[in-house]
GROMACS .gro file of C-alpha atoms in nm:
model
  264
    1UNK     CA    1   0.927  -1.059   2.293
    2UNK     CA    2   1.328  -1.019   2.208
    3UNK     CA    3   1.450  -0.724   2.379
    4UNK     CA    4   1.740  -0.539   2.346
    5UNK     CA    5   1.836  -0.237   2.572
    6UNK     CA    6   2.170  -0.024   2.501
    7UNK     CA    7   2.165   0.187   2.745
    8UNK     CA    8   2.154   0.157   3.124
    9UNK     CA    9   1.887   0.363   3.180
   10UNK     CA   10   1.652   0.180   2.935
   11UNK     CA   11   1.763  -0.120   3.094
   12UNK     CA   12   1.598   0.007   3.377
   13UNK     CA   13   1.234   0.098   3.224
   14UNK     CA   14   1.209  -0.241   3.120
   15UNK     CA   15   1.303  -0.388   3.477
   16UNK     CA   16   1.027  -0.122   3.606
   17UNK     CA   17   0.792  -0.291   3.327
   18UNK     CA   18   0.846  -0.642   3.461
   19UNK     CA   19   1.002  -0.744   3.153
   20UNK     CA   20   1.392  -0.809   3.202
   21UNK     CA   21   1.302  -1.173   3.139
   22UNK     CA   22   1.269  -1.092   2.785
   23UNK     CA   23   1.577  -0.887   2.726
   24UNK     CA   24   1.864  -1.110   2.525
   25UNK     CA   25   2.142  -0.897   2.577
   26UNK     CA   26   2.235  -0.515   2.682
   27UNK     CA   27   2.491  -0.262   2.727
   28UNK     CA   28   2.825  -0.311   2.905
   29UNK     CA   29   2.723  -0.041   3.163
   30UNK     CA   30   2.381  -0.193   3.217
   31UNK     CA   31   2.417  -0.324   3.569
   32UNK     CA   32   2.058  -0.288   3.735
   33UNK     CA   33   1.871  -0.490   3.806
   34UNK     CA   34   2.153  -0.747   3.924
   35UNK     CA   35   2.045  -1.023   3.682
   36UNK     CA   36   2.116  -0.859   3.376
   37UNK     CA   37   2.466  -0.862   3.476
   38UNK     CA   38   2.471  -1.213   3.326
   39UNK     CA   39   2.324  -1.124   3.004
   40UNK     CA   40   2.565  -1.103   2.702
   41UNK     CA   41   2.704  -0.772   2.650
   42UNK     CA   42   2.722  -0.538   2.316
   43UNK     CA   43   2.984  -0.347   2.419
   44UNK     CA   44   2.991   0.032   2.560
   45UNK     CA   45   2.669   0.296   2.492
   46UNK     CA   46   2.898   0.449   2.287
   47UNK     CA   47   3.005   0.175   2.076
   48UNK     CA   48   2.748  -0.091   2.042
   49UNK     CA   49   2.853  -0.413   1.828
   50UNK     CA   50   2.573  -0.382   1.584
   51UNK     CA   51   2.695  -0.726   1.392
   52UNK     CA   52   2.590  -0.876   1.791
   53UNK     CA   53   2.247  -0.709   1.775
   54UNK     CA   54   2.148  -0.799   1.406
   55UNK     CA   55   2.255  -1.159   1.512
   56UNK     CA   56   2.008  -1.180   1.793
   57UNK     CA   57   1.711  -1.074   1.584
   58UNK     CA   58   1.552  -0.879   1.827
   59UNK     CA   59   1.204  -0.748   1.812
   60UNK     CA   60   1.305  -0.447   1.981
   61UNK     CA   61   1.606  -0.219   2.039
   62UNK     CA   62   1.582   0.045   2.305
   63UNK     CA   63   1.800   0.307   2.199
   64UNK     CA   64   1.912   0.640   2.346
   65UNK     CA   65   2.015   0.992   2.271
   66UNK     CA   66   2.055   1.082   2.646
   67UNK     CA   67   2.472   1.109   2.593
   68UNK     CA   68   2.658   1.305   2.292
   69UNK     CA   69   2.765   1.023   2.028
   70UNK     CA   70   2.480   0.805   2.051
   71UNK     CA   71   2.375   0.907   1.702
   72UNK     CA   72   2.573   0.677   1.524
   73UNK     CA   73   2.393   0.356   1.722
   74UNK     CA   74   2.067   0.494   1.578
   75UNK     CA   75   2.184   0.551   1.240
   76UNK     CA   76   2.344   0.217   1.256
   77UNK     CA   77   2.005   0.051   1.349
   78UNK     CA   78   1.823   0.226   1.045
   79UNK     CA   79   2.060   0.103   0.827
   80UNK     CA   80   2.021  -0.204   0.901
   81UNK     CA   81   1.668  -0.196   0.933
   82UNK     CA   82   1.661  -0.326   1.302
   83UNK     CA   83   1.290  -0.236   1.500
   84UNK     CA   84   1.385   0.015   1.757
   85UNK     CA   85   1.277   0.304   1.974
   86UNK     CA   86   1.488   0.582   2.069
   87UNK     CA   87   1.429   0.792   2.379
   88UNK     CA   88   1.583   1.133   2.496
   89UNK     CA   89   1.463   1.234   2.821
   90UNK     CA   90   1.559   1.574   2.972
   91UNK     CA   91   1.270   1.570   3.265
   92UNK     CA   92   1.093   1.383   3.500
   93UNK     CA   93   0.791   1.424   3.303
   94UNK     CA   94   0.966   1.285   2.973
   95UNK     CA   95   1.051   0.992   3.189
   96UNK     CA   96   0.702   0.911   3.252
   97UNK     CA   97   0.591   0.937   2.888
   98UNK     CA   98   0.873   0.704   2.803
   99UNK     CA   99   0.791   0.476   3.039
  100UNK     CA  100   0.416   0.441   2.895
  101UNK     CA  101   0.577   0.435   2.502
  102UNK     CA  102   0.782   0.153   2.621
  103UNK     CA  103   0.480  -0.021   2.798
  104UNK     CA  104   0.244   0.008   2.462
  105UNK     CA  105   0.524  -0.089   2.267
  106UNK     CA  106   0.590  -0.407   2.482
  107UNK     CA  107   0.229  -0.515   2.496
  108UNK     CA  108   0.222  -0.372   2.874
  109UNK     CA  109   0.050  -0.058   2.896
  110UNK     CA  110  -0.170  -0.135   3.181
  111UNK     CA  111   0.133  -0.192   3.375
  112UNK     CA  112   0.294   0.103   3.238
  113UNK     CA  113   0.018   0.338   3.319
  114UNK     CA  114   0.008   0.202   3.699
  115UNK     CA  115   0.334   0.277   3.717
  116UNK     CA  116   0.344   0.651   3.588
  117UNK     CA  117   0.041   0.679   3.811
  118UNK     CA  118   0.245   0.567   4.134
  119UNK     CA  119   0.529   0.767   4.010
  120UNK     CA  120   0.361   1.111   3.971
  121UNK     CA  121   0.196   1.052   4.356
  122UNK     CA  122   0.552   1.044   4.504
  123UNK     CA  123   0.676   1.354   4.316
  124UNK     CA  124   0.352   1.533   4.459
  125UNK     CA  125   0.438   1.437   4.787
  126UNK     CA  126   0.756   1.622   4.757
  127UNK     CA  127   0.599   1.914   4.610
  128UNK     CA  128   0.383   1.937   4.874
  129UNK     CA  129   0.728   1.930   5.088
  130UNK     CA  130   0.906   2.195   4.854
  131UNK     CA  131   0.585   2.441   4.890
  132UNK     CA  132   0.667   2.452   5.259
  133UNK     CA  133   1.034   2.530   5.225
  134UNK     CA  134   1.078   2.917   5.322
  135UNK     CA  135   1.473   2.935   5.248
  136UNK     CA  136   1.570   2.719   4.956
  137UNK     CA  137   1.896   2.550   4.961
  138UNK     CA  138   2.125   2.634   4.679
  139UNK     CA  139   2.302   2.347   4.505
  140UNK     CA  140   2.600   2.295   4.270
  141UNK     CA  141   2.595   1.965   4.068
  142UNK     CA  142   2.872   1.836   3.928
  143UNK     CA  143   2.880   1.556   3.684
  144UNK     CA  144   3.181   1.556   3.509
  145UNK     CA  145   3.492   1.740   3.672
  146UNK     CA  146   3.736   1.831   3.341
  147UNK     CA  147   3.574   1.999   3.168
  148UNK     CA  148   3.299   2.114   3.441
  149UNK     CA  149   2.995   1.967   3.339
  150UNK     CA  150   2.667   2.054   3.564
  151UNK     CA  151   2.270   2.061   3.464
  152UNK     CA  152   2.083   2.346   3.337
  153UNK     CA  153   1.724   2.449   3.387
  154UNK     CA  154   1.573   2.201   3.124
  155UNK     CA  155   1.722   1.903   3.338
  156UNK     CA  156   1.568   1.633   3.566
  157UNK     CA  157   1.794   1.754   3.859
  158UNK     CA  158   1.709   2.098   3.878
  159UNK     CA  159   1.319   1.952   3.931
  160UNK     CA  160   1.480   1.703   4.188
  161UNK     CA  161   1.632   1.964   4.331
  162UNK     CA  162   1.314   2.140   4.401
  163UNK     CA  163   1.142   1.894   4.495
  164UNK     CA  164   1.382   1.832   4.785
  165UNK     CA  165   1.354   2.181   4.890
  166UNK     CA  166   1.632   2.346   4.707
  167UNK     CA  167   1.745   2.517   4.347
  168UNK     CA  168   2.018   2.443   4.125
  169UNK     CA  169   2.235   2.726   4.096
  170UNK     CA  170   2.292   2.676   3.741
  171UNK     CA  171   1.890   2.692   3.655
  172UNK     CA  172   1.939   2.963   3.456
  173UNK     CA  173   2.082   2.835   3.196
  174UNK     CA  174   1.848   2.705   2.940
  175UNK     CA  175   2.023   2.409   2.842
  176UNK     CA  176   1.968   2.064   3.005
  177UNK     CA  177   2.372   1.972   3.005
  178UNK     CA  178   2.593   2.293   3.077
  179UNK     CA  179   3.007   2.320   3.001
  180UNK     CA  180   3.084   2.594   3.247
  181UNK     CA  181   3.422   2.701   3.437
  182UNK     CA  182   3.528   2.651   3.800
  183UNK     CA  183   3.542   3.030   3.817
  184UNK     CA  184   3.187   3.061   3.767
  185UNK     CA  185   3.091   2.807   4.022
  186UNK     CA  186   3.266   3.006   4.260
  187UNK     CA  187   3.101   3.287   4.172
  188UNK     CA  188   2.794   3.144   4.260
  189UNK     CA  189   2.900   3.018   4.591
  190UNK     CA  190   2.636   2.737   4.680
  191UNK     CA  191   2.550   2.626   4.996
  192UNK     CA  192   2.610   2.272   4.932
  193UNK     CA  193   2.781   2.064   4.642
  194UNK     CA  194   2.666   1.752   4.522
  195UNK     CA  195   2.924   1.546   4.324
  196UNK     CA  196   2.741   1.258   4.093
  197UNK     CA  197   3.004   1.175   3.822
  198UNK     CA  198   2.832   1.049   3.520
  199UNK     CA  199   3.006   0.657   3.529
  200UNK     CA  200   3.208   0.644   3.805
  201UNK     CA  201   3.121   0.467   4.116
  202UNK     CA  202   3.086   0.667   4.434
  203UNK     CA  203   3.435   0.467   4.548
  204UNK     CA  204   3.623   0.606   4.295
  205UNK     CA  205   3.542   0.977   4.328
  206UNK     CA  206   3.868   1.125   4.436
  207UNK     CA  207   3.848   1.420   4.683
  208UNK     CA  208   4.184   1.560   4.650
  209UNK     CA  209   4.083   1.617   4.260
  210UNK     CA  210   3.860   1.843   4.420
  211UNK     CA  211   4.054   1.983   4.686
  212UNK     CA  212   4.326   2.106   4.442
  213UNK     CA  213   4.091   2.374   4.253
  214UNK     CA  214   4.160   2.722   4.313
  215UNK     CA  215   3.947   2.883   4.609
  216UNK     CA  216   3.807   2.553   4.675
  217UNK     CA  217   3.860   2.571   5.061
  218UNK     CA  218   3.678   2.917   5.054
  219UNK     CA  219   3.344   2.826   4.925
  220UNK     CA  220   3.038   2.844   5.165
  221UNK     CA  221   2.979   2.431   5.108
  222UNK     CA  222   3.296   2.341   5.149
  223UNK     CA  223   3.334   2.560   5.502
  224UNK     CA  224   3.026   2.431   5.642
  225UNK     CA  225   3.131   2.037   5.526
  226UNK     CA  226   2.834   2.046   5.271
  227UNK     CA  227   2.982   1.867   5.038
  228UNK     CA  228   2.824   1.530   4.903
  229UNK     CA  229   2.951   1.244   4.704
  230UNK     CA  230   2.663   1.039   4.559
  231UNK     CA  231   2.552   0.767   4.424
  232UNK     CA  232   2.542   0.832   4.001
  233UNK     CA  233   2.305   0.546   3.943
  234UNK     CA  234   2.059   0.723   4.148
  235UNK     CA  235   2.084   1.083   3.954
  236UNK     CA  236   2.260   1.062   3.638
  237UNK     CA  237   2.046   0.774   3.439
  238UNK     CA  238   1.698   0.890   3.343
  239UNK     CA  239   1.498   0.626   3.443
  240UNK     CA  240   1.219   0.616   3.776
  241UNK     CA  241   1.493   0.536   3.977
  242UNK     CA  242   1.599   0.893   4.000
  243UNK     CA  243   1.282   0.892   4.261
  244UNK     CA  244   1.514   0.683   4.434
  245UNK     CA  245   1.732   0.958   4.432
  246UNK     CA  246   1.519   1.212   4.528
  247UNK     CA  247   1.449   1.023   4.830
  248UNK     CA  248   1.828   1.026   4.894
  249UNK     CA  249   1.910   1.376   4.854
  250UNK     CA  250   1.610   1.492   5.082
  251UNK     CA  251   1.762   1.260   5.343
  252UNK     CA  252   2.102   1.440   5.313
  253UNK     CA  253   1.941   1.802   5.292
  254UNK     CA  254   1.695   1.773   5.565
  255UNK     CA  255   1.797   1.462   5.751
  256UNK     CA  256   1.491   1.324   5.694
  257UNK     CA  257   1.353   0.979   5.562
  258UNK     CA  258   1.037   1.124   5.413
  259UNK     CA  259   0.899   1.439   5.340
  260UNK     CA  260   0.627   1.378   5.607
  261UNK     CA  261   0.719   1.777   5.754
  262UNK     CA  262   0.835   2.126   5.629
  263UNK     CA  263   1.130   2.233   5.687
  264UNK     CA  264   1.262   2.590   5.745
   0.00000   0.00000   0.00000
């Protein structure tokens, strides 16, 4: 099949299924695995060059609604009658279902079933660990600085927090993503702060942007030196790579590489 991915997380789904060699083009932000960097680029995921997509005559375009503004891509695919699927996952379970669906769409259903089974086994290992954690650490996740955006209840980062023996301080908010205020963050006074700005490499995050915020130095997490600048590609893209992010978070919080013992 001739496949086109117009979202980084979908490109990662394709690779997990062993189909990267069938990709003929990707969006500008797709950078994993390494070999997709040499493929033709179609523009940023919010402004895909649909003329180029149509010229490539794909058998399937893997599209997304994970970021506001992607709707116009879907409308244009429909207008041009280009075969496509659309994924919009918010939870770890949604990602598993998308992986299985893409496996069906591309004829590798057995591989998809195997991958999902392994994915769920890893999640269950962390569930067992988290069940033994008596005092859950309170985490504040930030995935955009201005205005401040943070994940809410229906989001994979809330689930990952639980699996790592912690809680998201904004999990009382039902939405997957919330625009909030810095004043509200201060009121919730998290134990630890996790910074993963969407589309911004870890090395590009400037600590001085955070340090200038009112009340920054008075936060419990700051006083305890518990501010973590994380690799956004392991936490902000809804693909099975989130399990790598979970492993990283577990190590950051508990100084353990694997959930082999109970933390108290």
